[in-house]
């Protein structure tokens, strides 16, 4: 079981769209997937068709009330994946966590107590470096960073990498960077190639060759309660996420052969 946190403290950079579509694409390839929504906005929850106001169990129960993993899961048979939903109640969890012992360890504890029958757990993080995100970084084996190639993107990226480094030095020495994914990609924008060049220069091996184009079908899908790859599977956005899943799996294979 590999746990991957999808993170960037900036909002609107494709974390949720990537969490949902990568999960669904890997599930469609036969991998056993758990998608955890760790954002009180509950966008991932809604994007896989769960009514966030009516969810029986949410990630709040898992983090604060020690509900067993199995009971916190909602099965999504059409997508062949499991999800632990979130809604606005999770804002309270952040406060409750602050007064708990080992407050940054709660997600890790919950995931290691459950039986590890998943191949991948994908955690959709909120757009800040708060206690919820810290829980994800402590529990995770790796971080998948999504970013948009725009003016301040590299500054944001170095702040995130500083955070990852300090997590490595304190609570999770084994945390790795899974990869850097360029989303909302617009080749007509001059900044796109400029930022891409800098990414290759500083983080070459970590940058996914697959880019996710700006594609309206991906933005429409959440209101239909299905991932973009299901909503319009031949759209450019859907095919890009299928390609990403392929690249992701090839990289898993490479890492197994050549761990570093
Ligand atoms: N590749 C894309 N093309 C078009 N719209 C996108 C794309 N990726 C995300 N969006 C839309 O942009 C907004 C922000 O994306 P989201 O995945 O929610 O980002 P985050 O989780 O980082 O805040 C959402 O409305 C989403 O539907
Ligand atoms: Mg989001």
PDB file of C-alpha atoms and ligand atoms in Angstrom:
ATOM      1  CA  UNK A   1       0.000   0.000   0.000  1.00  0.00           C
ATOM      2  CA  UNK A   2       1.433   3.334  -1.056  1.00  0.00           C
ATOM      3  CA  UNK A   3       0.024   6.589   0.328  1.00  0.00           C
ATOM      4  CA  UNK A   4       0.273   9.673  -1.868  1.00  0.00           C
ATOM      5  CA  UNK A   5      -0.630  13.178  -0.718  1.00  0.00           C
ATOM      6  CA  UNK A   6      -1.698  15.521  -3.529  1.00  0.00           C
ATOM      7  CA  UNK A   7      -0.603  18.897  -2.247  1.00  0.00           C
ATOM      8  CA  UNK A   8       0.037  22.546  -2.989  1.00  0.00           C
ATOM      9  CA  UNK A   9      -0.832  25.313  -0.547  1.00  0.00           C
ATOM     10  CA  UNK A  10      -2.215  27.304  -3.454  1.00  0.00           C
ATOM     11  CA  UNK A  11      -5.871  26.817  -4.383  1.00  0.00           C
ATOM     12  CA  UNK A  12      -7.109  26.227  -7.916  1.00  0.00           C
ATOM     13  CA  UNK A  13      -4.041  24.367  -9.181  1.00  0.00           C
ATOM     14  CA  UNK A  14      -5.754  21.088  -9.974  1.00  0.00           C
ATOM     15  CA  UNK A  15      -5.191  19.099  -6.760  1.00  0.00           C
ATOM     16  CA  UNK A  16      -8.756  17.876  -6.520  1.00  0.00           C
ATOM     17  CA  UNK A  17      -9.194  17.275 -10.260  1.00  0.00           C
ATOM     18  CA  UNK A  18      -5.950  15.283 -10.234  1.00  0.00           C
ATOM     19  CA  UNK A  19      -6.803  13.307  -7.073  1.00  0.00           C
ATOM     20  CA  UNK A  20     -10.169  12.314  -8.494  1.00  0.00           C
ATOM     21  CA  UNK A  21      -9.111  11.530 -12.051  1.00  0.00           C
ATOM     22  CA  UNK A  22      -5.859   9.794 -11.186  1.00  0.00           C
ATOM     23  CA  UNK A  23      -7.735   7.647  -8.637  1.00  0.00           C
ATOM     24  CA  UNK A  24     -10.431   6.773 -11.156  1.00  0.00           C
ATOM     25  CA  UNK A  25      -7.886   6.097 -13.915  1.00  0.00           C
ATOM     26  CA  UNK A  26      -5.798   3.789 -11.706  1.00  0.00           C
ATOM     27  CA  UNK A  27      -8.971   2.033 -10.533  1.00  0.00           C
ATOM     28  CA  UNK A  28      -9.981   1.551 -14.180  1.00  0.00           C
ATOM     29  CA  UNK A  29      -6.574  -0.110 -14.711  1.00  0.00           C
ATOM     30  CA  UNK A  30      -7.471  -2.612 -11.997  1.00  0.00           C
ATOM     31  CA  UNK A  31      -5.588  -1.057  -9.079  1.00  0.00           C
ATOM     32  CA  UNK A  32      -7.222  -1.056  -5.642  1.00  0.00           C
ATOM     33  CA  UNK A  33      -7.761   2.580  -4.734  1.00  0.00           C
ATOM     34  CA  UNK A  34      -8.795   4.608  -1.738  1.00  0.00           C
ATOM     35  CA  UNK A  35      -9.406   8.320  -2.294  1.00  0.00           C
ATOM     36  CA  UNK A  36      -9.398  10.414   0.886  1.00  0.00           C
ATOM     37  CA  UNK A  37     -10.869  13.899   0.801  1.00  0.00           C
ATOM     38  CA  UNK A  38      -8.975  15.971   3.346  1.00  0.00           C
ATOM     39  CA  UNK A  39     -10.432  19.350   2.372  1.00  0.00           C
ATOM     40  CA  UNK A  40     -13.452  20.783   4.259  1.00  0.00           C
ATOM     41  CA  UNK A  41     -14.684  22.102   0.910  1.00  0.00           C
ATOM     42  CA  UNK A  42     -15.474  18.492   0.009  1.00  0.00           C
ATOM     43  CA  UNK A  43     -14.844  19.012  -3.695  1.00  0.00           C
ATOM     44  CA  UNK A  44     -13.380  15.552  -4.252  1.00  0.00           C
ATOM     45  CA  UNK A  45     -16.357  14.067  -2.411  1.00  0.00           C
ATOM     46  CA  UNK A  46     -18.839  15.784  -4.715  1.00  0.00           C
ATOM     47  CA  UNK A  47     -16.721  14.983  -7.777  1.00  0.00           C
ATOM     48  CA  UNK A  48     -17.181  11.248  -7.222  1.00  0.00           C
ATOM     49  CA  UNK A  49     -20.919  11.606  -6.749  1.00  0.00           C
ATOM     50  CA  UNK A  50     -21.239  11.540  -2.940  1.00  0.00           C
ATOM     51  CA  UNK A  51     -23.751  13.891  -1.330  1.00  0.00           C
ATOM     52  CA  UNK A  52     -21.442  15.626   1.132  1.00  0.00           C
ATOM     53  CA  UNK A  53     -24.267  16.761   3.424  1.00  0.00           C
ATOM     54  CA  UNK A  54     -25.653  13.218   3.685  1.00  0.00           C
ATOM     55  CA  UNK A  55     -22.427  11.200   4.025  1.00  0.00           C
ATOM     56  CA  UNK A  56     -22.753   8.652   6.879  1.00  0.00           C
ATOM     57  CA  UNK A  57     -19.107   8.775   7.795  1.00  0.00           C
ATOM     58  CA  UNK A  58     -16.440  11.272   6.877  1.00  0.00           C
ATOM     59  CA  UNK A  59     -12.734  11.735   7.378  1.00  0.00           C
ATOM     60  CA  UNK A  60     -13.610  13.685  10.528  1.00  0.00           C
ATOM     61  CA  UNK A  61     -14.775  10.415  12.165  1.00  0.00           C
ATOM     62  CA  UNK A  62     -11.531   8.782  11.129  1.00  0.00           C
ATOM     63  CA  UNK A  63      -9.263  11.565  12.419  1.00  0.00           C
ATOM     64  CA  UNK A  64     -10.961  12.699  15.597  1.00  0.00           C
ATOM     65  CA  UNK A  65     -13.276   9.886  16.693  1.00  0.00           C
ATOM     66  CA  UNK A  66     -10.987   6.963  15.795  1.00  0.00           C
ATOM     67  CA  UNK A  67     -13.630   5.325  13.612  1.00  0.00           C
ATOM     68  CA  UNK A  68     -12.118   2.198  11.995  1.00  0.00           C
ATOM     69  CA  UNK A  69     -11.012   2.749   8.403  1.00  0.00           C
ATOM     70  CA  UNK A  70     -13.425   0.151   7.033  1.00  0.00           C
ATOM     71  CA  UNK A  71     -16.427   1.906   8.516  1.00  0.00           C
ATOM     72  CA  UNK A  72     -15.373   5.340   7.307  1.00  0.00           C
ATOM     73  CA  UNK A  73     -15.215   4.186   3.682  1.00  0.00           C
ATOM     74  CA  UNK A  74     -17.921   4.749   1.070  1.00  0.00           C
ATOM     75  CA  UNK A  75     -17.756   2.152  -1.728  1.00  0.00           C
ATOM     76  CA  UNK A  76     -18.259   3.455  -5.241  1.00  0.00           C
ATOM     77  CA  UNK A  77     -18.918   0.338  -7.313  1.00  0.00           C
ATOM     78  CA  UNK A  78     -19.368   2.197 -10.625  1.00  0.00           C
ATOM     79  CA  UNK A  79     -15.872   3.652 -10.294  1.00  0.00           C
ATOM     80  CA  UNK A  80     -14.412   0.533  -8.631  1.00  0.00           C
ATOM     81  CA  UNK A  81     -12.911   2.674  -5.920  1.00  0.00           C
ATOM     82  CA  UNK A  82     -13.413   3.565  -2.276  1.00  0.00           C
ATOM     83  CA  UNK A  83     -13.645   7.080  -0.897  1.00  0.00           C
ATOM     84  CA  UNK A  84     -13.561   8.658   2.530  1.00  0.00           C
ATOM     85  CA  UNK A  85     -15.587  11.844   2.076  1.00  0.00           C
ATOM     86  CA  UNK A  86     -15.270  15.247   3.716  1.00  0.00           C
ATOM     87  CA  UNK A  87     -17.534  18.207   4.299  1.00  0.00           C
ATOM     88  CA  UNK A  88     -17.546  21.466   6.224  1.00  0.00           C
ATOM     89  CA  UNK A  89     -17.511  19.607   9.553  1.00  0.00           C
ATOM     90  CA  UNK A  90     -13.848  18.940   8.900  1.00  0.00           C
ATOM     91  CA  UNK A  91     -13.087  22.556   9.788  1.00  0.00           C
ATOM     92  CA  UNK A  92     -13.953  21.581  13.351  1.00  0.00           C
ATOM     93  CA  UNK A  93     -11.569  18.650  13.118  1.00  0.00           C
ATOM     94  CA  UNK A  94      -8.688  20.972  12.508  1.00  0.00           C
ATOM     95  CA  UNK A  95      -9.443  22.699  15.802  1.00  0.00           C
ATOM     96  CA  UNK A  96     -10.053  19.419  17.644  1.00  0.00           C
ATOM     97  CA  UNK A  97      -6.774  18.016  16.336  1.00  0.00           C
ATOM     98  CA  UNK A  98      -4.842  20.926  17.785  1.00  0.00           C
ATOM     99  CA  UNK A  99      -5.713  19.859  21.316  1.00  0.00           C
ATOM    100  CA  UNK A 100      -4.922  16.175  20.784  1.00  0.00           C
ATOM    101  CA  UNK A 101      -1.720  14.318  21.601  1.00  0.00           C
ATOM    102  CA  UNK A 102       0.284  13.381  18.504  1.00  0.00           C
ATOM    103  CA  UNK A 103      -2.052  15.629  16.595  1.00  0.00           C
ATOM    104  CA  UNK A 104      -0.114  15.332  13.351  1.00  0.00           C
ATOM    105  CA  UNK A 105      -0.137  11.511  13.522  1.00  0.00           C
ATOM    106  CA  UNK A 106      -3.875  10.806  13.417  1.00  0.00           C
ATOM    107  CA  UNK A 107      -4.231   9.993   9.721  1.00  0.00           C
ATOM    108  CA  UNK A 108      -1.136   7.795   9.804  1.00  0.00           C
ATOM    109  CA  UNK A 109      -2.537   5.903  12.800  1.00  0.00           C
ATOM    110  CA  UNK A 110      -5.906   5.422  11.143  1.00  0.00           C
ATOM    111  CA  UNK A 111      -4.349   4.139   7.927  1.00  0.00           C
ATOM    112  CA  UNK A 112      -1.911   1.769   9.579  1.00  0.00           C
ATOM    113  CA  UNK A 113      -4.647   0.243  11.746  1.00  0.00           C
ATOM    114  CA  UNK A 114      -6.798  -0.630   8.741  1.00  0.00           C
ATOM    115  CA  UNK A 115      -5.946  -3.732   6.743  1.00  0.00           C
ATOM    116  CA  UNK A 116      -3.793  -2.619   3.822  1.00  0.00           C
ATOM    117  CA  UNK A 117      -5.785  -4.055   0.980  1.00  0.00           C
ATOM    118  CA  UNK A 118      -5.302  -1.014  -1.243  1.00  0.00           C
ATOM    119  CA  UNK A 119      -2.587  -0.581  -3.807  1.00  0.00           C
ATOM    120  CA  UNK A 120      -2.751   3.212  -3.523  1.00  0.00           C
ATOM    121  CA  UNK A 121      -4.278   5.701  -1.130  1.00  0.00           C
ATOM    122  CA  UNK A 122      -4.602   9.170  -2.673  1.00  0.00           C
ATOM    123  CA  UNK A 123      -5.141  12.061  -0.278  1.00  0.00           C
ATOM    124  CA  UNK A 124      -6.585  15.307  -1.654  1.00  0.00           C
ATOM    125  CA  UNK A 125      -5.137  18.060   0.568  1.00  0.00           C
ATOM    126  CA  UNK A 126      -6.644  21.460   1.381  1.00  0.00           C
ATOM    127  CA  UNK A 127      -5.081  24.603  -0.091  1.00  0.00           C
ATOM    128  CA  UNK A 128      -2.956  25.499   2.939  1.00  0.00           C
ATOM    129  CA  UNK A 129      -0.147  24.093   5.030  1.00  0.00           C
ATOM    130  CA  UNK A 130      -2.378  23.467   8.038  1.00  0.00           C
ATOM    131  CA  UNK A 131      -2.760  20.593  10.518  1.00  0.00           C
ATOM    132  CA  UNK A 132      -4.803  18.585   7.991  1.00  0.00           C
ATOM    133  CA  UNK A 133      -2.094  18.850   5.344  1.00  0.00           C
ATOM    134  CA  UNK A 134       0.521  18.019   7.969  1.00  0.00           C
ATOM    135  CA  UNK A 135      -1.448  14.847   8.819  1.00  0.00           C
ATOM    136  CA  UNK A 136      -1.330  13.921   5.141  1.00  0.00           C
ATOM    137  CA  UNK A 137       2.424  14.571   4.883  1.00  0.00           C
ATOM    138  CA  UNK A 138       3.098  12.487   8.002  1.00  0.00           C
ATOM    139  CA  UNK A 139       0.996   9.574   6.725  1.00  0.00           C
ATOM    140  CA  UNK A 140       2.255   9.714   3.143  1.00  0.00           C
ATOM    141  CA  UNK A 141       4.996   7.817   1.387  1.00  0.00           C
ATOM    142  CA  UNK A 142       5.175  10.563  -1.199  1.00  0.00           C
ATOM    143  CA  UNK A 143       3.782  13.913  -2.308  1.00  0.00           C
ATOM    144  CA  UNK A 144       2.396  14.598  -5.752  1.00  0.00           C
ATOM    145  CA  UNK A 145       2.623  18.325  -6.405  1.00  0.00           C
ATOM    146  CA  UNK A 146       0.249  19.865  -8.902  1.00  0.00           C
ATOM    147  CA  UNK A 147       0.992  23.308 -10.245  1.00  0.00           C
ATOM    148  CA  UNK A 148       0.017  25.804 -12.858  1.00  0.00           C
ATOM    149  CA  UNK A 149       2.835  27.346 -14.892  1.00  0.00           C
ATOM    150  CA  UNK A 150       2.280  30.949 -13.851  1.00  0.00           C
ATOM    151  CA  UNK A 151       4.280  33.805 -12.464  1.00  0.00           C
ATOM    152  CA  UNK A 152       4.465  32.972  -8.740  1.00  0.00           C
ATOM    153  CA  UNK A 153       4.303  29.204  -9.160  1.00  0.00           C
ATOM    154  CA  UNK A 154       7.987  28.587  -8.475  1.00  0.00           C
ATOM    155  CA  UNK A 155       7.931  30.616  -5.260  1.00  0.00           C
ATOM    156  CA  UNK A 156       4.972  28.592  -4.056  1.00  0.00           C
ATOM    157  CA  UNK A 157       6.780  25.448  -5.034  1.00  0.00           C
ATOM    158  CA  UNK A 158       9.862  26.293  -2.990  1.00  0.00           C
ATOM    159  CA  UNK A 159       7.690  27.041   0.066  1.00  0.00           C
ATOM    160  CA  UNK A 160       6.083  23.627  -0.322  1.00  0.00           C
ATOM    161  CA  UNK A 161       9.443  21.913  -0.750  1.00  0.00           C
ATOM    162  CA  UNK A 162      10.714  23.661   2.410  1.00  0.00           C
ATOM    163  CA  UNK A 163       7.729  22.224   4.253  1.00  0.00           C
ATOM    164  CA  UNK A 164       8.380  18.765   2.835  1.00  0.00           C
ATOM    165  CA  UNK A 165      12.035  19.024   3.911  1.00  0.00           C
ATOM    166  CA  UNK A 166      11.096  19.977   7.448  1.00  0.00           C
ATOM    167  CA  UNK A 167       8.630  17.082   7.623  1.00  0.00           C
ATOM    168  CA  UNK A 168      11.438  14.789   6.435  1.00  0.00           C
ATOM    169  CA  UNK A 169      13.737  16.111   9.162  1.00  0.00           C
ATOM    170  CA  UNK A 170      11.196  15.724  11.945  1.00  0.00           C
ATOM    171  CA  UNK A 171       8.214  13.419  11.632  1.00  0.00           C
ATOM    172  CA  UNK A 172       8.542  11.465   8.370  1.00  0.00           C
ATOM    173  CA  UNK A 173      12.111  10.789   7.248  1.00  0.00           C
ATOM    174  CA  UNK A 174      10.937   8.545   4.403  1.00  0.00           C
ATOM    175  CA  UNK A 175       8.707  11.109   2.696  1.00  0.00           C
ATOM    176  CA  UNK A 176       9.522  11.416  -1.004  1.00  0.00           C
ATOM    177  CA  UNK A 177       8.373  13.665  -3.803  1.00  0.00           C
ATOM    178  CA  UNK A 178       6.334  11.487  -6.141  1.00  0.00           C
ATOM    179  CA  UNK A 179       6.379  14.015  -8.948  1.00  0.00           C
ATOM    180  CA  UNK A 180       5.459  17.456 -10.175  1.00  0.00           C
ATOM    181  CA  UNK A 181       2.451  17.708 -12.481  1.00  0.00           C
ATOM    182  CA  UNK A 182       1.702  20.713 -14.663  1.00  0.00           C
ATOM    183  CA  UNK A 183      -2.051  21.292 -14.828  1.00  0.00           C
ATOM    184  CA  UNK A 184      -4.291  23.827 -16.561  1.00  0.00           C
ATOM    185  CA  UNK A 185      -1.532  23.771 -19.122  1.00  0.00           C
ATOM    186  CA  UNK A 186      -1.729  26.434 -21.807  1.00  0.00           C
ATOM    187  CA  UNK A 187       1.069  26.236 -24.390  1.00  0.00           C
ATOM    188  CA  UNK A 188       0.047  29.602 -25.881  1.00  0.00           C
ATOM    189  CA  UNK A 189       1.058  31.377 -22.685  1.00  0.00           C
ATOM    190  CA  UNK A 190       4.721  32.431 -22.832  1.00  0.00           C
ATOM    191  CA  UNK A 191       5.132  31.838 -19.099  1.00  0.00           C
ATOM    192  CA  UNK A 192       4.273  28.190 -19.591  1.00  0.00           C
ATOM    193  CA  UNK A 193       7.510  27.358 -21.392  1.00  0.00           C
ATOM    194  CA  UNK A 194       9.530  29.650 -19.140  1.00  0.00           C
ATOM    195  CA  UNK A 195       8.268  27.984 -15.966  1.00  0.00           C
ATOM    196  CA  UNK A 196       8.572  24.536 -17.545  1.00  0.00           C
ATOM    197  CA  UNK A 197      12.224  25.173 -18.408  1.00  0.00           C
ATOM    198  CA  UNK A 198      12.960  26.183 -14.836  1.00  0.00           C
ATOM    199  CA  UNK A 199      11.185  23.110 -13.536  1.00  0.00           C
ATOM    200  CA  UNK A 200      13.283  20.861 -15.750  1.00  0.00           C
ATOM    201  CA  UNK A 201      16.413  22.685 -14.683  1.00  0.00           C
ATOM    202  CA  UNK A 202      15.801  22.286 -10.942  1.00  0.00           C
ATOM    203  CA  UNK A 203      13.671  19.154 -10.646  1.00  0.00           C
ATOM    204  CA  UNK A 204      14.246  17.270 -13.889  1.00  0.00           C
ATOM    205  CA  UNK A 205      13.572  13.689 -12.841  1.00  0.00           C
ATOM    206  CA  UNK A 206      10.514  14.714 -10.863  1.00  0.00           C
ATOM    207  CA  UNK A 207       8.600  16.506 -13.603  1.00  0.00           C
ATOM    208  CA  UNK A 208       5.941  14.407 -15.290  1.00  0.00           C
ATOM    209  CA  UNK A 209       6.239  14.462 -19.064  1.00  0.00           C
ATOM    210  CA  UNK A 210       2.457  14.289 -19.220  1.00  0.00           C
ATOM    211  CA  UNK A 211       0.780  17.686 -18.905  1.00  0.00           C
ATOM    212  CA  UNK A 212      -2.918  18.259 -18.201  1.00  0.00           C
ATOM    213  CA  UNK A 213      -4.341  20.793 -20.656  1.00  0.00           C
ATOM    214  CA  UNK A 214      -6.949  23.342 -19.759  1.00  0.00           C
ATOM    215  CA  UNK A 215     -10.081  21.506 -20.836  1.00  0.00           C
ATOM    216  CA  UNK A 216     -13.639  22.551 -20.125  1.00  0.00           C
ATOM    217  CA  UNK A 217     -14.883  18.942 -19.842  1.00  0.00           C
ATOM    218  CA  UNK A 218     -12.744  18.486 -16.723  1.00  0.00           C
ATOM    219  CA  UNK A 219     -14.354  21.555 -15.168  1.00  0.00           C
ATOM    220  CA  UNK A 220     -17.883  20.415 -16.073  1.00  0.00           C
ATOM    221  CA  UNK A 221     -17.563  16.890 -14.722  1.00  0.00           C
ATOM    222  CA  UNK A 222     -17.897  17.643 -10.957  1.00  0.00           C
ATOM    223  CA  UNK A 223     -21.408  19.052 -11.389  1.00  0.00           C
ATOM    224  CA  UNK A 224     -22.372  15.659 -12.866  1.00  0.00           C
ATOM    225  CA  UNK A 225     -20.824  13.786  -9.925  1.00  0.00           C
ATOM    226  CA  UNK A 226     -18.394  11.808 -12.057  1.00  0.00           C
ATOM    227  CA  UNK A 227     -14.666  12.128 -12.738  1.00  0.00           C
ATOM    228  CA  UNK A 228     -13.701  13.799 -16.023  1.00  0.00           C
ATOM    229  CA  UNK A 229     -12.347  10.507 -17.377  1.00  0.00           C
ATOM    230  CA  UNK A 230     -15.863   9.046 -17.062  1.00  0.00           C
ATOM    231  CA  UNK A 231     -17.829  12.157 -18.014  1.00  0.00           C
ATOM    232  CA  UNK A 232     -16.205  12.463 -21.449  1.00  0.00           C
ATOM    233  CA  UNK A 233     -13.604   9.782 -21.843  1.00  0.00           C
ATOM    234  CA  UNK A 234     -12.404  10.961 -25.252  1.00  0.00           C
ATOM    235  CA  UNK A 235     -11.904  14.593 -24.233  1.00  0.00           C
ATOM    236  CA  UNK A 236      -8.366  15.966 -24.164  1.00  0.00           C
ATOM    237  CA  UNK A 237      -8.543  16.268 -20.396  1.00  0.00           C
ATOM    238  CA  UNK A 238      -9.630  12.661 -19.945  1.00  0.00           C
ATOM    239  CA  UNK A 239      -6.978  11.269 -22.273  1.00  0.00           C
ATOM    240  CA  UNK A 240      -4.329  13.353 -20.498  1.00  0.00           C
ATOM    241  CA  UNK A 241      -5.307  11.852 -17.124  1.00  0.00           C
ATOM    242  CA  UNK A 242      -5.255   8.338 -18.604  1.00  0.00           C
ATOM    243  CA  UNK A 243      -1.765   9.090 -19.933  1.00  0.00           C
ATOM    244  CA  UNK A 244      -0.758  10.386 -16.509  1.00  0.00           C
ATOM    245  CA  UNK A 245      -1.894   7.135 -14.894  1.00  0.00           C
ATOM    246  CA  UNK A 246       0.263   5.258 -17.398  1.00  0.00           C
ATOM    247  CA  UNK A 247       3.300   7.417 -16.674  1.00  0.00           C
ATOM    248  CA  UNK A 248       2.632   7.127 -12.946  1.00  0.00           C
ATOM    249  CA  UNK A 249       2.633   3.316 -13.138  1.00  0.00           C
ATOM    250  CA  UNK A 250       5.795   3.225 -15.280  1.00  0.00           C
ATOM    251  CA  UNK A 251       7.510   5.351 -12.644  1.00  0.00           C
ATOM    252  CA  UNK A 252       6.381   2.971  -9.885  1.00  0.00           C
ATOM    253  CA  UNK A 253       7.992   0.153 -11.833  1.00  0.00           C
ATOM    254  CA  UNK A 254      11.233   2.143 -12.288  1.00  0.00           C
ATOM    255  CA  UNK A 255      11.369   3.025  -8.592  1.00  0.00           C
ATOM    256  CA  UNK A 256      11.019  -0.620  -7.692  1.00  0.00           C
ATOM    257  CA  UNK A 257      13.959  -1.529  -9.906  1.00  0.00           C
ATOM    258  CA  UNK A 258      16.060   1.466  -8.931  1.00  0.00           C
ATOM    259  CA  UNK A 259      15.124   2.709  -5.466  1.00  0.00           C
ATOM    260  CA  UNK A 260      16.871   5.936  -4.482  1.00  0.00           C
TER     261      UNK A 260
HETATM  262  N1  LIG B   1      -7.213  20.903 -16.592  1.00  0.00           N
HETATM  263  C1  LIG B   1      -8.281  21.653 -16.285  1.00  0.00           C
HETATM  264  N2  LIG B   1      -8.990  22.274 -17.256  1.00  0.00           N
HETATM  265  C2  LIG B   1     -10.056  23.062 -16.951  1.00  0.00           C
HETATM  266  N3  LIG B   1     -10.496  23.272 -15.717  1.00  0.00           N
HETATM  267  C3  LIG B   1      -9.830  22.675 -14.698  1.00  0.00           C
HETATM  268  C4  LIG B   1      -8.698  21.837 -14.926  1.00  0.00           C
HETATM  269  N4  LIG B   1      -8.231  21.401 -13.729  1.00  0.00           N
HETATM  270  C5  LIG B   1      -9.042  21.931 -12.801  1.00  0.00           C
HETATM  271  N5  LIG B   1     -10.002  22.695 -13.363  1.00  0.00           N
HETATM  272  C6  LIG B   1     -11.017  23.495 -12.674  1.00  0.00           C
HETATM  273  O1  LIG B   1     -10.343  24.538 -11.994  1.00  0.00           O
HETATM  274  C7  LIG B   1     -10.857  24.706 -10.682  1.00  0.00           C
HETATM  275  C8  LIG B   1      -9.774  24.398  -9.646  1.00  0.00           C
HETATM  276  O2  LIG B   1      -9.347  23.038  -9.802  1.00  0.00           O
HETATM  277  P1  LIG B   1      -9.208  22.084  -8.537  1.00  0.00           P
HETATM  278  O3  LIG B   1      -8.829  20.738  -9.054  1.00  0.00           O
HETATM  279  O4  LIG B   1     -10.425  22.153  -7.691  1.00  0.00           O
HETATM  280  O5  LIG B   1      -7.969  22.751  -7.808  1.00  0.00           O
HETATM  281  P2  LIG B   1      -7.511  22.685  -6.261  1.00  0.00           P
HETATM  282  O6  LIG B   1      -8.022  21.406  -5.686  1.00  0.00           O
HETATM  283  O7  LIG B   1      -6.013  22.757  -6.335  1.00  0.00           O
HETATM  284  O8  LIG B   1      -8.082  23.902  -5.591  1.00  0.00           O
HETATM  285  C9  LIG B   1     -12.050  23.772 -10.595  1.00  0.00           C
HETATM  286  O9  LIG B   1     -13.205  24.491 -10.945  1.00  0.00           O
HETATM  287  C10 LIG B   1     -11.753  22.706 -11.638  1.00  0.00           C
HETATM  288  O10 LIG B   1     -12.930  22.116 -12.154  1.00  0.00           O
HETATM  289 MG1  LIG B   2      -9.178  21.082  -3.993  1.00  0.00          MG
END
